[in-house]
PDB file of C-alpha atoms and ligand atoms in Angstrom:
ATOM      1  CA  MET D 954     147.701 166.952  71.978  1.00 90.00           C
ATOM      2  CA  ASP D 955     151.184 167.928  74.004  1.00 97.00           C
ATOM      3  CA  PHE D 956     153.818 165.305  73.662  1.00 98.00           C
ATOM      4  CA  THR D 957     156.932 167.735  73.386  1.00 98.00           C
ATOM      5  CA  GLY D 958     159.740 166.318  74.742  1.00 96.00           C
ATOM      6  CA  LYS D 959     158.218 162.657  74.284  1.00 98.00           C
ATOM      7  CA  THR D 960     159.823 159.690  72.694  1.00 98.00           C
ATOM      8  CA  ALA D 961     157.030 156.735  71.302  1.00 99.00           C
ATOM      9  CA  ILE D 962     157.592 153.793  70.240  1.00 99.00           C
ATOM     10  CA  VAL D 963     155.295 152.637  67.214  1.00 99.00           C
ATOM     11  CA  THR D 964     155.272 148.851  66.241  1.00 99.00           C
ATOM     12  CA  GLY D 965     153.988 148.501  62.806  1.00 98.00           C
ATOM     13  CA  GLY D 966     154.804 152.407  61.833  1.00 98.00           C
ATOM     14  CA  SER D 967     155.392 151.989  58.746  1.00 98.00           C
ATOM     15  CA  ARG D 968     152.193 152.025  57.030  1.00 98.00           C
ATOM     16  CA  GLY D 969     147.900 152.302  57.771  1.00 98.00           C
ATOM     17  CA  ILE D 970     146.426 152.905  61.435  1.00 98.00           C
ATOM     18  CA  GLY D 971     150.741 152.928  62.402  1.00 98.00           C
ATOM     19  CA  ARG D 972     151.567 155.558  60.279  1.00 98.00           C
ATOM     20  CA  ALA D 973     148.931 157.371  61.155  1.00 99.00           C
ATOM     21  CA  VAL D 974     149.504 157.174  64.684  1.00 99.00           C
ATOM     22  CA  CYS D 975     153.494 157.988  63.683  1.00 99.00           C
ATOM     23  CA  LEU D 976     151.924 161.386  62.155  1.00 98.00           C
ATOM     24  CA  GLU D 977     149.412 162.295  64.760  1.00 98.00           C
ATOM     25  CA  LEU D 978     152.329 162.010  67.415  1.00 98.00           C
ATOM     26  CA  ALA D 979     154.528 163.840  65.975  1.00 98.00           C
ATOM     27  CA  GLN D 980     152.344 166.799  65.556  1.00 98.00           C
ATOM     28  CA  GLY D 981     151.834 167.114  68.601  1.00 98.00           C
ATOM     29  CA  GLY D 982     155.568 166.665  69.352  1.00 98.00           C
ATOM     30  CA  ALA D 983     156.823 163.164  69.949  1.00 98.00           C
ATOM     31  CA  ASN D 984     160.319 161.724  68.833  1.00 98.00           C
ATOM     32  CA  ILE D 985     159.225 158.398  67.084  1.00 99.00           C
ATOM     33  CA  VAL D 986     160.680 155.514  66.820  1.00 99.00           C
ATOM     34  CA  LEU D 987     158.985 153.506  64.462  1.00 98.00           C
ATOM     35  CA  CYS D 988     159.124 149.578  63.616  1.00 98.00           C
ATOM     36  CA  TYR D 989     158.439 147.170  60.575  1.00 98.00           C
ATOM     37  CA  ALA D 990     158.601 144.256  59.431  1.00 98.00           C
ATOM     38  CA  GLY D 991     160.304 144.220  55.827  1.00 98.00           C
ATOM     39  CA  ASN D 992     158.498 146.789  53.399  1.00 98.00           C
ATOM     40  CA  ASP D 993     161.870 149.647  53.951  1.00 98.00           C
ATOM     41  CA  SER D 994     160.133 152.043  51.908  1.00 98.00           C
ATOM     42  CA  ALA D 995     157.004 152.921  53.621  1.00 98.00           C
ATOM     43  CA  ALA D 996     158.726 152.842  57.025  1.00 98.00           C
ATOM     44  CA  MET D 997     162.095 155.437  55.450  1.00 98.00           C
ATOM     45  CA  LYS D 998     158.483 157.494  54.153  1.00 98.00           C
ATOM     46  CA  THR D 999     156.916 157.830  57.029  1.00 99.00           C
ATOM     47  CA  ALA D1000     159.786 158.588  58.673  1.00 98.00           C
ATOM     48  CA  ALA D1001     160.673 161.311  56.894  1.00 98.00           C
ATOM     49  CA  ASP D1002     157.349 162.582  57.250  1.00 98.00           C
ATOM     50  CA  CYS D1003     157.692 162.770  60.878  1.00 98.00           C
ATOM     51  CA  GLU D1004     160.866 165.148  60.842  1.00 98.00           C
ATOM     52  CA  ALA D1005     159.463 166.770  58.355  1.00 98.00           C
ATOM     53  CA  ILE D1006     156.847 167.703  61.186  1.00 98.00           C
ATOM     54  CA  GLY D1007     160.208 169.143  63.333  1.00 98.00           C
ATOM     55  CA  VAL D1008     160.752 165.772  65.295  1.00 98.00           C
ATOM     56  CA  LYS D1009     163.315 163.703  65.081  1.00 98.00           C
ATOM     57  CA  ALA D1010     161.872 159.605  63.905  1.00 98.00           C
ATOM     58  CA  ILE D1011     163.826 156.507  63.509  1.00 98.00           C
ATOM     59  CA  ALA D1012     162.544 153.354  61.907  1.00 98.00           C
ATOM     60  CA  LEU D1013     164.020 150.052  62.411  1.00 98.00           C
ATOM     61  CA  ARG D1014     163.474 146.999  61.231  1.00 98.00           C
ATOM     62  CA  CYS D1015     162.256 144.167  63.763  1.00 98.00           C
ATOM     63  CA  ASP D1016     159.957 142.239  64.177  1.00 98.00           C
ATOM     64  CA  VAL D1017     158.089 141.978  66.835  1.00 99.00           C
ATOM     65  CA  SER D1018     157.416 137.961  67.735  1.00 98.00           C
ATOM     66  CA  ASP D1019     161.539 137.886  68.408  1.00 98.00           C
ATOM     67  CA  SER D1020     162.173 138.889  71.643  1.00 98.00           C
ATOM     68  CA  VAL D1021     166.199 140.068  71.062  1.00 98.00           C
ATOM     69  CA  GLN D1022     165.177 142.193  67.554  1.00 98.00           C
ATOM     70  CA  VAL D1023     162.339 143.787  70.974  1.00 98.00           C
ATOM     71  CA  GLY D1024     164.907 144.516  72.937  1.00 98.00           C
ATOM     72  CA  ALA D1025     167.435 145.998  70.636  1.00 98.00           C
ATOM     73  CA  LEU D1026     164.700 148.415  69.982  1.00 98.00           C
ATOM     74  CA  VAL D1027     164.032 149.477  72.845  1.00 98.00           C
ATOM     75  CA  GLU D1028     167.960 149.536  73.500  1.00 98.00           C
ATOM     76  CA  ALA D1029     168.116 151.784  69.962  1.00 98.00           C
ATOM     77  CA  ALA D1030     165.098 154.257  71.238  1.00 98.00           C
ATOM     78  CA  VAL D1031     167.102 154.622  74.538  1.00 98.00           C
ATOM     79  CA  GLU D1032     170.238 155.565  72.783  1.00 98.00           C
ATOM     80  CA  ARG D1033     168.659 158.125  70.903  1.00 98.00           C
ATOM     81  CA  PHE D1034     166.493 159.426  72.797  1.00 98.00           C
ATOM     82  CA  GLY D1035     167.334 158.623  76.985  1.00 97.00           C
ATOM     83  CA  ARG D1036     163.492 157.297  77.566  1.00 97.00           C
ATOM     84  CA  VAL D1037     159.821 155.820  76.398  1.00 98.00           C
ATOM     85  CA  ASP D1038     157.601 157.457  77.428  1.00 98.00           C
ATOM     86  CA  ILE D1039     154.409 155.763  75.005  1.00 99.00           C
ATOM     87  CA  LEU D1040     154.321 152.014  73.646  1.00 99.00           C
ATOM     88  CA  VAL D1041     151.661 152.069  70.995  1.00 99.00           C
ATOM     89  CA  ASN D1042     151.631 148.004  70.072  1.00 99.00           C
ATOM     90  CA  ASN D1043     150.062 148.270  66.327  1.00 98.00           C
ATOM     91  CA  ALA D1044     151.651 145.912  64.278  1.00 98.00           C
ATOM     92  CA  GLY D1045     149.793 143.326  63.316  1.00 98.00           C
ATOM     93  CA  ILE D1046     149.078 140.410  60.395  1.00 98.00           C
ATOM     94  CA  THR D1047     145.582 138.512  59.106  1.00 97.00           C
ATOM     95  CA  ARG D1048     145.461 135.061  57.884  1.00 97.00           C
ATOM     96  CA  ASP D1049     142.115 133.956  56.916  1.00 95.00           C
ATOM     97  CA  ASN D1050     140.456 131.128  56.884  1.00 96.00           C
ATOM     98  CA  LEU D1051     137.765 128.868  58.016  1.00 97.00           C
ATOM     99  CA  VAL D1052     138.925 126.580  60.926  1.00 98.00           C
ATOM    100  CA  MET D1053     138.767 123.166  58.944  1.00 98.00           C
ATOM    101  CA  ARG D1054     141.385 125.113  56.153  1.00 98.00           C
ATOM    102  CA  MET D1055     143.384 127.264  58.439  1.00 98.00           C
ATOM    103  CA  SER D1056     147.059 126.133  59.405  1.00 98.00           C
ATOM    104  CA  GLU D1057     148.739 125.394  62.521  1.00 98.00           C
ATOM    105  CA  GLU D1058     151.428 127.711  60.730  1.00 98.00           C
ATOM    106  CA  ASP D1059     148.743 130.531  60.118  1.00 98.00           C
ATOM    107  CA  PHE D1060     147.501 129.775  63.256  1.00 98.00           C
ATOM    108  CA  ASP D1061     150.960 130.315  64.953  1.00 99.00           C
ATOM    109  CA  ALA D1062     152.471 132.912  62.756  1.00 98.00           C
ATOM    110  CA  VAL D1063     148.861 135.323  64.102  1.00 98.00           C
ATOM    111  CA  ILE D1064     149.506 134.749  67.463  1.00 99.00           C
ATOM    112  CA  ALA D1065     153.066 135.655  67.069  1.00 99.00           C
ATOM    113  CA  ALA D1066     153.037 138.317  65.817  1.00 98.00           C
ATOM    114  CA  ASN D1067     149.497 140.152  67.299  1.00 98.00           C
ATOM    115  CA  LEU D1068     149.483 138.606  71.163  1.00 99.00           C
ATOM    116  CA  LYS D1069     153.435 137.272  71.881  1.00 99.00           C
ATOM    117  CA  GLY D1070     154.366 140.484  70.167  1.00 99.00           C
ATOM    118  CA  THR D1071     152.084 143.046  72.408  1.00 99.00           C
ATOM    119  CA  PHE D1072     153.705 141.009  75.420  1.00 99.00           C
ATOM    120  CA  LEU D1073     156.931 141.333  74.172  1.00 99.00           C
ATOM    121  CA  CYS D1074     157.523 144.655  73.926  1.00 99.00           C
ATOM    122  CA  MET D1075     155.455 145.415  76.837  1.00 98.00           C
ATOM    123  CA  LYS D1076     157.755 143.271  78.794  1.00 98.00           C
ATOM    124  CA  ALA D1077     160.620 145.256  76.926  1.00 98.00           C
ATOM    125  CA  VAL D1078     159.548 148.817  77.866  1.00 98.00           C
ATOM    126  CA  SER D1079     158.365 147.995  81.319  1.00 97.00           C
ATOM    127  CA  ARG D1080     161.366 147.910  83.600  1.00 96.00           C
ATOM    128  CA  LEU D1081     162.079 151.635  81.990  1.00 97.00           C
ATOM    129  CA  MET D1082     158.895 152.846  82.444  1.00 98.00           C
ATOM    130  CA  LEU D1083     158.665 151.734  86.149  1.00 98.00           C
ATOM    131  CA  LYS D1084     162.265 153.469  86.728  1.00 97.00           C
ATOM    132  CA  GLN D1085     160.506 156.370  84.826  1.00 97.00           C
ATOM    133  CA  ARG D1086     157.390 156.293  86.760  1.00 97.00           C
ATOM    134  CA  TYR D1087     155.371 157.223  84.092  1.00 98.00           C
ATOM    135  CA  GLY D1088     154.240 155.668  81.235  1.00 98.00           C
ATOM    136  CA  ARG D1089     151.205 155.287  78.378  1.00 98.00           C
ATOM    137  CA  ILE D1090     151.136 152.170  76.911  1.00 99.00           C
ATOM    138  CA  VAL D1091     148.194 151.843  74.005  1.00 99.00           C
ATOM    139  CA  ASN D1092     147.390 147.884  72.068  1.00 99.00           C
ATOM    140  CA  LEU D1093     145.590 147.973  68.743  1.00 99.00           C
ATOM    141  CA  SER D1094     142.762 145.408  69.820  1.00 99.00           C
ATOM    142  CA  SER D1095     139.706 144.760  66.747  1.00 98.00           C
ATOM    143  CA  VAL D1096     136.355 144.559  66.715  1.00 97.00           C
ATOM    144  CA  VAL D1097     137.123 141.023  65.823  1.00 97.00           C
ATOM    145  CA  GLY D1098     138.267 140.488  69.137  1.00 98.00           C
ATOM    146  CA  LEU D1099     134.942 141.586  71.145  1.00 97.00           C
ATOM    147  CA  ARG D1100     132.530 139.803  68.730  1.00 96.00           C
ATOM    148  CA  GLY D1101     134.181 137.332  66.097  1.00 96.00           C
ATOM    149  CA  ASN D1102     134.532 136.475  62.987  1.00 94.00           C
ATOM    150  CA  ALA D1103     133.902 133.447  61.048  1.00 94.00           C
ATOM    151  CA  GLY D1104     137.423 132.929  58.932  1.00 95.00           C
ATOM    152  CA  GLN D1105     139.739 134.569  61.783  1.00 96.00           C
ATOM    153  CA  VAL D1106     139.910 132.265  64.569  1.00 98.00           C
ATOM    154  CA  ASN D1107     143.106 133.006  64.913  1.00 98.00           C
ATOM    155  CA  TYR D1108     143.159 136.641  64.220  1.00 98.00           C
ATOM    156  CA  ALA D1109     140.122 136.734  66.847  1.00 98.00           C
ATOM    157  CA  ALA D1110     141.651 134.909  69.606  1.00 98.00           C
ATOM    158  CA  SER D1111     144.794 137.360  69.422  1.00 99.00           C
ATOM    159  CA  LYS D1112     142.682 140.406  69.496  1.00 98.00           C
ATOM    160  CA  ALA D1113     140.692 139.229  72.352  1.00 99.00           C
ATOM    161  CA  GLY D1114     143.910 138.112  74.074  1.00 99.00           C
ATOM    162  CA  VAL D1115     145.453 142.005  73.747  1.00 99.00           C
ATOM    163  CA  ILE D1116     142.289 142.823  75.711  1.00 99.00           C
ATOM    164  CA  GLY D1117     142.928 140.452  78.613  1.00 98.00           C
ATOM    165  CA  MET D1118     146.807 141.225  78.925  1.00 98.00           C
ATOM    166  CA  THR D1119     146.047 144.690  78.731  1.00 99.00           C
ATOM    167  CA  LYS D1120     143.698 144.710  81.449  1.00 98.00           C
ATOM    168  CA  SER D1121     146.317 142.594  83.585  1.00 98.00           C
ATOM    169  CA  MET D1122     149.227 145.059  82.670  1.00 98.00           C
ATOM    170  CA  ALA D1123     146.950 147.676  83.608  1.00 98.00           C
ATOM    171  CA  LYS D1124     146.868 146.192  87.194  1.00 98.00           C
ATOM    172  CA  GLU D1125     149.783 145.698  87.108  1.00 98.00           C
ATOM    173  CA  LEU D1126     151.003 149.106  86.737  1.00 98.00           C
ATOM    174  CA  ALA D1127     148.803 150.811  87.837  1.00 98.00           C
ATOM    175  CA  SER D1128     150.037 152.185  90.983  1.00 97.00           C
ATOM    176  CA  ARG D1129     153.233 153.733  88.596  1.00 97.00           C
ATOM    177  CA  GLY D1130     152.369 156.481  86.724  1.00 96.00           C
ATOM    178  CA  ILE D1131     151.384 153.787  84.026  1.00 98.00           C
ATOM    179  CA  THR D1132     148.411 153.327  81.766  1.00 98.00           C
ATOM    180  CA  VAL D1133     147.883 150.331  79.585  1.00 99.00           C
ATOM    181  CA  ASN D1134     144.803 150.551  77.033  1.00 99.00           C
ATOM    182  CA  ALA D1135     143.615 148.905  74.215  1.00 99.00           C
ATOM    183  CA  VAL D1136     142.130 150.533  70.738  1.00 99.00           C
ATOM    184  CA  ALA D1137     139.523 148.305  68.966  1.00 98.00           C
ATOM    185  CA  PRO D1138     139.227 149.176  65.457  1.00 98.00           C
ATOM    186  CA  GLY D1139     135.738 147.692  63.310  1.00 97.00           C
ATOM    187  CA  PHE D1140     136.723 148.253  59.766  1.00 96.00           C
ATOM    188  CA  ILE D1141     139.431 150.410  58.648  1.00 97.00           C
ATOM    189  CA  GLU D1142     140.136 151.351  54.733  1.00 96.00           C
ATOM    190  CA  THR D1143     144.428 150.328  54.447  1.00 96.00           C
ATOM    191  CA  ASP D1144     146.156 147.657  53.302  1.00 94.00           C
ATOM    192  CA  MET D1145     144.923 145.096  55.397  1.00 92.00           C
ATOM    193  CA  THR D1146     141.352 145.042  54.226  1.00 91.00           C
ATOM    194  CA  ALA D1147     142.124 145.850  51.031  1.00 90.00           C
ATOM    195  CA  ALA D1148     141.851 142.223  49.714  1.00 84.00           C
ATOM    196  CA  MET D1149     138.273 142.021  50.844  1.00 84.00           C
ATOM    197  CA  THR D1150     135.884 141.323  47.856  1.00 86.00           C
ATOM    198  CA  ASP D1151     133.001 143.646  46.805  1.00 87.00           C
ATOM    199  CA  ALA D1152     129.850 141.756  48.492  1.00 87.00           C
ATOM    200  CA  ALA D1153     132.330 141.559  51.504  1.00 83.00           C
ATOM    201  CA  ARG D1154     133.055 145.411  51.848  1.00 87.00           C
ATOM    202  CA  THR D1155     129.274 146.085  50.939  1.00 90.00           C
ATOM    203  CA  ALA D1156     128.422 143.516  53.937  1.00 86.00           C
ATOM    204  CA  ALA D1157     130.489 145.053  56.336  1.00 86.00           C
ATOM    205  CA  GLN D1158     129.716 148.437  55.782  1.00 91.00           C
ATOM    206  CA  SER D1159     126.592 147.795  56.008  1.00 93.00           C
ATOM    207  CA  SER D1160     127.202 146.732  59.496  1.00 92.00           C
ATOM    208  CA  ILE D1161     128.123 149.833  60.835  1.00 97.00           C
ATOM    209  CA  PRO D1162     126.493 151.888  61.978  1.00 97.00           C
ATOM    210  CA  MET D1163     128.263 155.443  60.470  1.00 97.00           C
ATOM    211  CA  GLY D1164     127.820 153.632  57.505  1.00 94.00           C
ATOM    212  CA  ARG D1165     131.166 154.106  56.309  1.00 95.00           C
ATOM    213  CA  LEU D1166     134.585 152.373  57.002  1.00 95.00           C
ATOM    214  CA  GLY D1167     136.477 154.174  58.890  1.00 97.00           C
ATOM    215  CA  LYS D1168     139.966 155.753  58.058  1.00 98.00           C
ATOM    216  CA  ALA D1169     143.580 155.311  59.869  1.00 98.00           C
ATOM    217  CA  GLU D1170     142.910 158.869  61.471  1.00 98.00           C
ATOM    218  CA  ASP D1171     139.779 157.907  63.306  1.00 98.00           C
ATOM    219  CA  VAL D1172     141.995 155.714  64.742  1.00 98.00           C
ATOM    220  CA  ALA D1173     144.960 157.245  65.692  1.00 99.00           C
ATOM    221  CA  LYS D1174     142.913 159.971  67.120  1.00 98.00           C
ATOM    222  CA  ALA D1175     141.054 157.956  69.878  1.00 98.00           C
ATOM    223  CA  VAL D1176     145.299 156.313  70.317  1.00 99.00           C
ATOM    224  CA  VAL D1177     146.408 159.336  70.799  1.00 98.00           C
ATOM    225  CA  PHE D1178     144.103 160.416  73.138  1.00 98.00           C
ATOM    226  CA  LEU D1179     144.804 157.236  75.311  1.00 99.00           C
ATOM    227  CA  ALA D1180     148.831 158.022  74.922  1.00 98.00           C
ATOM    228  CA  SER D1181     148.007 161.389  76.664  1.00 98.00           C
ATOM    229  CA  ASP D1182     147.650 162.921  79.714  1.00 96.00           C
ATOM    230  CA  SER D1183     144.295 164.116  79.135  1.00 98.00           C
ATOM    231  CA  ALA D1184     143.701 160.113  79.655  1.00 98.00           C
ATOM    232  CA  ALA D1185     145.649 160.142  83.005  1.00 98.00           C
ATOM    233  CA  TYR D1186     143.082 158.462  85.202  1.00 98.00           C
ATOM    234  CA  ILE D1187     142.107 156.269  82.167  1.00 98.00           C
ATOM    235  CA  THR D1188     143.296 152.491  81.869  1.00 98.00           C
ATOM    236  CA  GLY D1189     142.675 149.209  81.418  1.00 98.00           C
ATOM    237  CA  GLN D1190     139.824 150.049  79.089  1.00 98.00           C
ATOM    238  CA  VAL D1191     139.389 149.250  75.510  1.00 98.00           C
ATOM    239  CA  LEU D1192     138.139 152.442  73.400  1.00 98.00           C
ATOM    240  CA  ALA D1193     136.276 151.304  70.327  1.00 98.00           C
ATOM    241  CA  ALA D1194     136.898 153.095  66.985  1.00 98.00           C
ATOM    242  CA  ASP D1195     134.033 151.113  64.848  1.00 98.00           C
ATOM    243  CA  GLY D1196     132.001 153.838  63.465  1.00 98.00           C
ATOM    244  CA  GLY D1197     129.303 151.973  66.533  1.00 97.00           C
ATOM    245  CA  MET D1198     129.293 148.913  64.898  1.00 96.00           C
ATOM    246  CA  ALA D1199     130.736 146.636  68.579  1.00 94.00           C
ATOM    247  CA  MET D1200     127.700 148.846  70.534  1.00 93.00           C
TER     248      MET D1200
HETATM  249  P1  NAP J1867     148.648 147.311  57.703  1.00 96.19           P
HETATM  250  O1  NAP J1867     148.109 148.518  57.182  1.00 96.19           O
HETATM  251  O2  NAP J1867     148.904 146.137  56.492  1.00 96.19           O
HETATM  252  O3  NAP J1867     150.030 147.376  58.070  1.00 96.19           O
HETATM  253  C1  NAP J1867     150.620 146.176  59.293  1.00 96.19           C
HETATM  254  C2  NAP J1867     151.914 147.094  59.808  1.00 96.19           C
HETATM  255  O4  NAP J1867     152.116 145.884  60.839  1.00 96.19           O
HETATM  256  C3  NAP J1867     153.082 147.315  59.376  1.00 96.19           C
HETATM  257  O5  NAP J1867     153.860 148.243  59.306  1.00 96.19           O
HETATM  258  C4  NAP J1867     154.160 145.760  58.765  1.00 96.19           C
HETATM  259  O6  NAP J1867     155.025 146.326  58.399  1.00 96.19           O
HETATM  260  C5  NAP J1867     153.984 145.934  60.286  1.00 96.19           C
HETATM  261  N1  NAP J1867     154.239 143.947  60.915  1.00 96.19           N
HETATM  262  C6  NAP J1867     153.882 143.225  60.515  1.00 96.19           C
HETATM  263  N2  NAP J1867     153.950 141.955  61.508  1.00 96.19           N
HETATM  264  C7  NAP J1867     154.584 142.991  61.792  1.00 96.19           C
HETATM  265  C8  NAP J1867     156.282 141.999  62.710  1.00 96.19           C
HETATM  266  N3  NAP J1867     155.833 140.678  63.081  1.00 96.19           N
HETATM  267  N4  NAP J1867     156.761 142.930  63.239  1.00 96.19           N
HETATM  268  C9  NAP J1867     156.851 144.174  63.407  1.00 96.19           C
HETATM  269  N5  NAP J1867     155.954 144.539  62.169  1.00 96.19           N
HETATM  270  C10 NAP J1867     155.050 144.599  61.552  1.00 96.19           C
HETATM  271  O7  NAP J1867     147.823 146.890  58.972  1.00 96.19           O
HETATM  272  P2  NAP J1867     146.210 147.260  59.446  1.00 96.19           P
HETATM  273  O8  NAP J1867     145.219 147.901  59.233  1.00 96.19           O
HETATM  274  O9  NAP J1867     146.838 149.607  59.432  1.00 96.19           O
HETATM  275  O10 NAP J1867     146.391 147.294  61.352  1.00 96.19           O
HETATM  276  C11 NAP J1867     147.222 148.015  62.557  1.00 96.19           C
HETATM  277  C12 NAP J1867     146.677 147.334  63.759  1.00 96.19           C
HETATM  278  O11 NAP J1867     145.457 147.576  63.662  1.00 96.19           O
HETATM  279  C13 NAP J1867     146.871 145.594  63.713  1.00 96.19           C
HETATM  280  O12 NAP J1867     146.885 145.606  64.662  1.00 96.19           O
HETATM  281  C14 NAP J1867     145.609 145.009  63.535  1.00 96.19           C
HETATM  282  O13 NAP J1867     145.346 143.956  63.382  1.00 96.19           O
HETATM  283  C15 NAP J1867     144.926 146.978  63.802  1.00 96.19           C
HETATM  284  N6  NAP J1867     143.249 146.504  63.333  1.00 96.19           N
HETATM  285  C16 NAP J1867     143.158 146.624  61.871  1.00 96.19           C
HETATM  286  C17 NAP J1867     142.144 146.715  61.167  1.00 96.19           C
HETATM  287  C18 NAP J1867     141.992 147.524  59.785  1.00 96.19           C
HETATM  288  O14 NAP J1867     140.341 147.582  59.674  1.00 96.19           O
HETATM  289  N7  NAP J1867     142.562 147.346  58.946  1.00 96.19           N
HETATM  290  C19 NAP J1867     140.772 146.765  62.231  1.00 96.19           C
HETATM  291  C20 NAP J1867     140.927 146.080  63.554  1.00 96.19           C
HETATM  292  C21 NAP J1867     142.578 145.888  63.932  1.00 96.19           C
HETATM  293  P3  NAP J1867     155.502 146.090  57.308  1.00 96.19           P
HETATM  294  O15 NAP J1867     155.718 147.840  56.567  1.00 96.19           O
HETATM  295  O16 NAP J1867     157.349 146.508  57.107  1.00 96.19           O
HETATM  296  O17 NAP J1867     154.890 145.174  56.175  1.00 96.19           O
END
């Protein structure tokens, strides 16, 4: 994939899937603006690893659920690189519990980071992309947004919401050279799933036709395809990167 001269914003780019997306885009020649919640050392390392590939990269602390911080993130990207071609809405959190034990705070926090954050970032780049008449937006949903999962009502709602938002935004922007798609990962080996018990991991594995958990790179390849010009005629779609789980 050739991204030479392009600028990509990747939210939650410090670790896991976001880090893999940053590196994959950098391999294609894109300059990277990554944001993160608080893990300075992981963010600096990803930015440095992108620069070692030969592109420019900046890492900025930015809570995607805060419109002022998101505005500053996009402004910083424009100031540094002059444009934003690609937005990957990857930042996300879980606060799992059964509904009866789920606090209102945990429900709100997950919706704010995963769903409102995606909305705010898309809103912040949309004017710019419309002016450029070019843009690629890729939103991270989840197999849980497609199928639901006990103990994840908040997360499932946020990820199903991301799909509805992706399709609506795709319709709003389709005539202007801007595509909006989603990737729905299954169980991927990152910090997010590291806390799973062995029993939960075995159960997850047995529900995956390919018989293994995914790697961050498995998801990054799907994201980068949708961000590329090879996917120029694809919009409003949800691509599952899940070893066959959701079929
Ligand atoms: P992860 O390893 O837990 O990393 C989460 C990333 O998001 C980190 O970079 C974190 O920053 C950042 N972040 C969290 N809250 C943020 C906020 N409010 N503002 C800005 N950045 C924030 O997660 P992951 O497993 O790579 O997941 C990435 C995406 O894929 C998420 O949207 C997740 O829901 C989705 N997904 C993951 C799986 C899976 O199995 N792992 C499956 C389906 C979907 P810090 O490093 O500073 O904390």
